GROMACS .gro file of C-alpha atoms in nm:
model
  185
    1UNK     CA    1   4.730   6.803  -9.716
    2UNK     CA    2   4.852   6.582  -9.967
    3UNK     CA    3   5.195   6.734 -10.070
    4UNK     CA    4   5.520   6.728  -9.849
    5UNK     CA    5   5.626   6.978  -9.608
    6UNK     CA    6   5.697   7.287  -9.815
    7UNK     CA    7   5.538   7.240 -10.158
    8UNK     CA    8   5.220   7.378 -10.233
    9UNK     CA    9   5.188   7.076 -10.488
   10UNK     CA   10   5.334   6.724 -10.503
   11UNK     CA   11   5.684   6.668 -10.633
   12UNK     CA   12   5.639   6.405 -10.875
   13UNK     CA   13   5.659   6.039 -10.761
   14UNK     CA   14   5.505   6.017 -10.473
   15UNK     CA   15   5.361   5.719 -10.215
   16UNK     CA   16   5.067   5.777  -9.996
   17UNK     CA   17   5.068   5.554  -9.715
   18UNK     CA   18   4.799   5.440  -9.450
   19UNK     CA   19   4.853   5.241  -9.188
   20UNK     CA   20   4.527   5.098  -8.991
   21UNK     CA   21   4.530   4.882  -8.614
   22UNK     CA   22   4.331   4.584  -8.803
   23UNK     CA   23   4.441   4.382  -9.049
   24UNK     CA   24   4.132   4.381  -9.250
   25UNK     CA   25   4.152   4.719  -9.336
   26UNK     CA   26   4.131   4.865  -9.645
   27UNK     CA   27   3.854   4.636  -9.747
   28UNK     CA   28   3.835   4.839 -10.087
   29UNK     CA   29   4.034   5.120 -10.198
   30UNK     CA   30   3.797   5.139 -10.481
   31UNK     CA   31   3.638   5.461 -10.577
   32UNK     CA   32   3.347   5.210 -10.670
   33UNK     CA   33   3.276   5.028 -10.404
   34UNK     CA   34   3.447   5.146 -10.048
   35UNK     CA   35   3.261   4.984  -9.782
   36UNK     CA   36   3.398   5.128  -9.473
   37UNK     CA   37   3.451   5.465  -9.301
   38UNK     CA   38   3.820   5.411  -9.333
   39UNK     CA   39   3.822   5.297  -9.697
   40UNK     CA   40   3.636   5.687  -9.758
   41UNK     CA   41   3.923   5.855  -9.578
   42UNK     CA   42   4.212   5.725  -9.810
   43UNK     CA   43   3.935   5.771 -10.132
   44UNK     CA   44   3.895   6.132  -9.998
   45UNK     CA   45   4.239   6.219 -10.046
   46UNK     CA   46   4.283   6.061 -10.364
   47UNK     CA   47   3.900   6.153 -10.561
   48UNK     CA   48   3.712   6.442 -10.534
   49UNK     CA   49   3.368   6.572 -10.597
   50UNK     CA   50   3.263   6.862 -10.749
   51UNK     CA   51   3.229   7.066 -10.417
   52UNK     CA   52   3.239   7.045 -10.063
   53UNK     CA   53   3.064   7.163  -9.721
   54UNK     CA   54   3.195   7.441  -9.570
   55UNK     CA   55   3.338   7.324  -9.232
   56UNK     CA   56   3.268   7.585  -9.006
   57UNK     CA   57   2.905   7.663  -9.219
   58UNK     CA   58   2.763   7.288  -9.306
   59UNK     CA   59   2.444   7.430  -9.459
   60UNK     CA   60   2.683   7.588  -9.726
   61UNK     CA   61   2.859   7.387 -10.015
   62UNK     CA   62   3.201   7.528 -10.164
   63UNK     CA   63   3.329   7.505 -10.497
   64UNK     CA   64   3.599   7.255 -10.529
   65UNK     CA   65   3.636   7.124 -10.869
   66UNK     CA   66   3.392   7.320 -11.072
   67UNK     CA   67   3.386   7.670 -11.071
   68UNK     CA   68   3.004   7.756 -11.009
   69UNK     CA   69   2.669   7.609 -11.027
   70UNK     CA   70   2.317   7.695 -10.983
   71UNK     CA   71   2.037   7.470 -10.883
   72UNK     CA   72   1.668   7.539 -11.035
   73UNK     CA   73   1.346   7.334 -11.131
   74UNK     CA   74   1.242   7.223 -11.468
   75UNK     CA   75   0.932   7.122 -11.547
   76UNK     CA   76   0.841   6.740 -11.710
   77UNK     CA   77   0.581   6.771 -11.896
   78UNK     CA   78   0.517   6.422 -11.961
   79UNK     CA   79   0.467   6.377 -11.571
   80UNK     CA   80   0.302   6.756 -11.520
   81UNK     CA   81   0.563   6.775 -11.222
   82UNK     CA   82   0.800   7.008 -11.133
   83UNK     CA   83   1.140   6.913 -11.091
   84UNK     CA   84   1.485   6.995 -10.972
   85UNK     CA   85   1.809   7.035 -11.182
   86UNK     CA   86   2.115   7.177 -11.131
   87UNK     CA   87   2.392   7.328 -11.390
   88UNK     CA   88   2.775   7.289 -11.335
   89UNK     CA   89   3.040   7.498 -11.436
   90UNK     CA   90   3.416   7.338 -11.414
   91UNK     CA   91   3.744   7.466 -11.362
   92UNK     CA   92   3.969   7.467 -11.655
   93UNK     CA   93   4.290   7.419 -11.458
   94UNK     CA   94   4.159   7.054 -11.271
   95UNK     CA   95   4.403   6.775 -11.424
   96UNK     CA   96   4.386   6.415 -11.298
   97UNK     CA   97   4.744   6.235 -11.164
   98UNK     CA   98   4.910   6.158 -11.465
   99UNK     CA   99   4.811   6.513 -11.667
  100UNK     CA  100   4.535   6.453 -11.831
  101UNK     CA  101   4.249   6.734 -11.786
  102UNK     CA  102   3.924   6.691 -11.622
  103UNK     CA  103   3.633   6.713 -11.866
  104UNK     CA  104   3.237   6.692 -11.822
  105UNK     CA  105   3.297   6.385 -12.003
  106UNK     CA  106   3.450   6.278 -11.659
  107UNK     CA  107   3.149   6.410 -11.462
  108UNK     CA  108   2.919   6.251 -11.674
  109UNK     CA  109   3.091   5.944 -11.661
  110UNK     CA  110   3.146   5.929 -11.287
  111UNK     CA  111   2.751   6.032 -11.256
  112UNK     CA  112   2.537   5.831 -11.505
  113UNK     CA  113   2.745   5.615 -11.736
  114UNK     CA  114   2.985   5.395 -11.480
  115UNK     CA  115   2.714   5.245 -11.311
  116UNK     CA  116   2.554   5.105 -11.610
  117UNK     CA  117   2.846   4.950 -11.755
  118UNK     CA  118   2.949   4.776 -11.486
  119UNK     CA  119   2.595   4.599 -11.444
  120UNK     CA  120   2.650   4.517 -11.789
  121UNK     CA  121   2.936   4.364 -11.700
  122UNK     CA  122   2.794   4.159 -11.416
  123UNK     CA  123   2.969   4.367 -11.074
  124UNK     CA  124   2.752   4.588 -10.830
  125UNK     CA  125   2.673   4.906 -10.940
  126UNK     CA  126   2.872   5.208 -10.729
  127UNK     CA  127   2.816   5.315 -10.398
  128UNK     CA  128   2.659   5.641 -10.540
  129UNK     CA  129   2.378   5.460 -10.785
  130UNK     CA  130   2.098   5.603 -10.611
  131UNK     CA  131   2.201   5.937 -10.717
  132UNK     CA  132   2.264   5.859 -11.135
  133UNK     CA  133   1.963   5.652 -11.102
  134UNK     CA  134   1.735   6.008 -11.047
  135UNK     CA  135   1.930   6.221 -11.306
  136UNK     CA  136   1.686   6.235 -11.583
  137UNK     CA  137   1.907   6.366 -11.861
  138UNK     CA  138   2.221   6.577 -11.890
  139UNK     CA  139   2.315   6.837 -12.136
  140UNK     CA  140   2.654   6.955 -12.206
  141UNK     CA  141   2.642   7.362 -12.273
  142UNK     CA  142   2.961   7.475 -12.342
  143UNK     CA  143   3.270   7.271 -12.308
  144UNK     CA  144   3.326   7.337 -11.917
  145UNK     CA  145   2.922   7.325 -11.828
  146UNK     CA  146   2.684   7.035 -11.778
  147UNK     CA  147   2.325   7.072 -11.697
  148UNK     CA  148   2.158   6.781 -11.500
  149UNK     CA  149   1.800   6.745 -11.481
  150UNK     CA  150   1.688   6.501 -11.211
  151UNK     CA  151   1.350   6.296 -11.220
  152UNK     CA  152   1.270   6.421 -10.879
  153UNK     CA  153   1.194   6.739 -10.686
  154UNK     CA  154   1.420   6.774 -10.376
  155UNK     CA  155   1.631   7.013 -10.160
  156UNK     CA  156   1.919   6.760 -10.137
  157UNK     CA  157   2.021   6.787 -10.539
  158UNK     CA  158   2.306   7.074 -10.465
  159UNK     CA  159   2.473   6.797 -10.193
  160UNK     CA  160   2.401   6.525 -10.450
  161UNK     CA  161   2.547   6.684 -10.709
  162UNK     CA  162   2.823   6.862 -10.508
  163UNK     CA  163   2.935   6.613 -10.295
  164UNK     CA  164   2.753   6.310 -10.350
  165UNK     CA  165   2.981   6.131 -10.596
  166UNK     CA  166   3.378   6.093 -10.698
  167UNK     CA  167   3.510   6.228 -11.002
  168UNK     CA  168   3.668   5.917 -11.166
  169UNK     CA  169   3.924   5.913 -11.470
  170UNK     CA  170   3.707   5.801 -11.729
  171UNK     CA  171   4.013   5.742 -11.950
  172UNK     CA  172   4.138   5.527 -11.694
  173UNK     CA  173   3.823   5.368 -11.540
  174UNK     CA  174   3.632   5.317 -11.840
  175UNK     CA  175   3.885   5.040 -11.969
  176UNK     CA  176   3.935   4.889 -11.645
  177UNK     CA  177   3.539   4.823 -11.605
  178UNK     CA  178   3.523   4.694 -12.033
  179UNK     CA  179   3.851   4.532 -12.025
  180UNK     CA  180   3.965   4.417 -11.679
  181UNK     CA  181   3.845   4.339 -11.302
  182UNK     CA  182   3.683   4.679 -11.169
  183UNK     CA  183   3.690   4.515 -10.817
  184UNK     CA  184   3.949   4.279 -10.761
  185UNK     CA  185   3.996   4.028 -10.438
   0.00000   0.00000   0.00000
């Protein structure tokens, strides 16, 4: 819904525009740290996760941005448990805004790295912590697959991994959190 009338994609440079009844709305348009139902509605249109529910079938997730993924169990030794992971598959045609293609570098990013570095950095870790905080480890396969092993056993992984995160630019977020103000006034 994000292209003018016509066009199947957008036509270069283009302005999305908002327009809420208070005046203290947006209180972050921040993939990191939206507060606020509202603030999620703009972020929806501009981020994405890897899938979504189906609408008219919420117990079923849709691909989006990768192409496939399977959820499983692993099992930790070290803790003699038995554990949930889930392996991703992305799309090789997903480019961000200005070109450059999505990676699992992105994912990865997004997931478990981000949060880190900005508590390094002294801001609030994002909104969607509590999820990189259970990923155990991740291993790249191939190029366009990432396998994510969490530290827990649960049925909610395929929504946490699906749809409970935005896919951020690391080329464009990483620098902003190292070199700049991730979460300006």
């Amino acid at each position: 819904n994000m292209y003018p009338e016509c066009h199947l994609y957008g036509t270069g440079a283009m302005t999305i525009r908002y327009g809420w009844k208070e005046q203290q709305y947006p209180q972050h348009i921040n993939p990191f740290y939206s507060e606020w139902y509202w603030d999620a509605i703009v972020l929806g249109s501009t981020y994405d996760g890897l899938g979504y529910r189906d609408p008219y079938n919420l117990a079923k997730w849709q691909s989006y941005l990768c192409k496939s993924w399977t959820v499983g169990t692993w099992f930790d030794s070290k803790a003699g448990a038995t554990k949930s992971k889930v392996t991703v598959t992305l799309r090789s045609d997903i480019k961000f805004h200005d070109g450059t293609p999505m990676t699992i570098a992105d994912v990865i990013f997004s997931l478990v790295e981000a949060g880190p570095l900005l508590l390094a950095k002294g801001y609030q870790p994002p909104w969607w912590w509590p999820t990189g905080e259970l990923v155990k480890s991740l291993s790249i396969v191939d190029p366009c697959t990432v396998e994510i092993l969490y530290d827990v056993y649960s049925f909610l992984v395929e929504s946490w991994t699906l749809g409970g995160f935005y896919i951020v630019p690391k080329h464009i977020w990483k620098p902003i959190i190292e070199y700049s103000n991730p979460n300006p006034p």
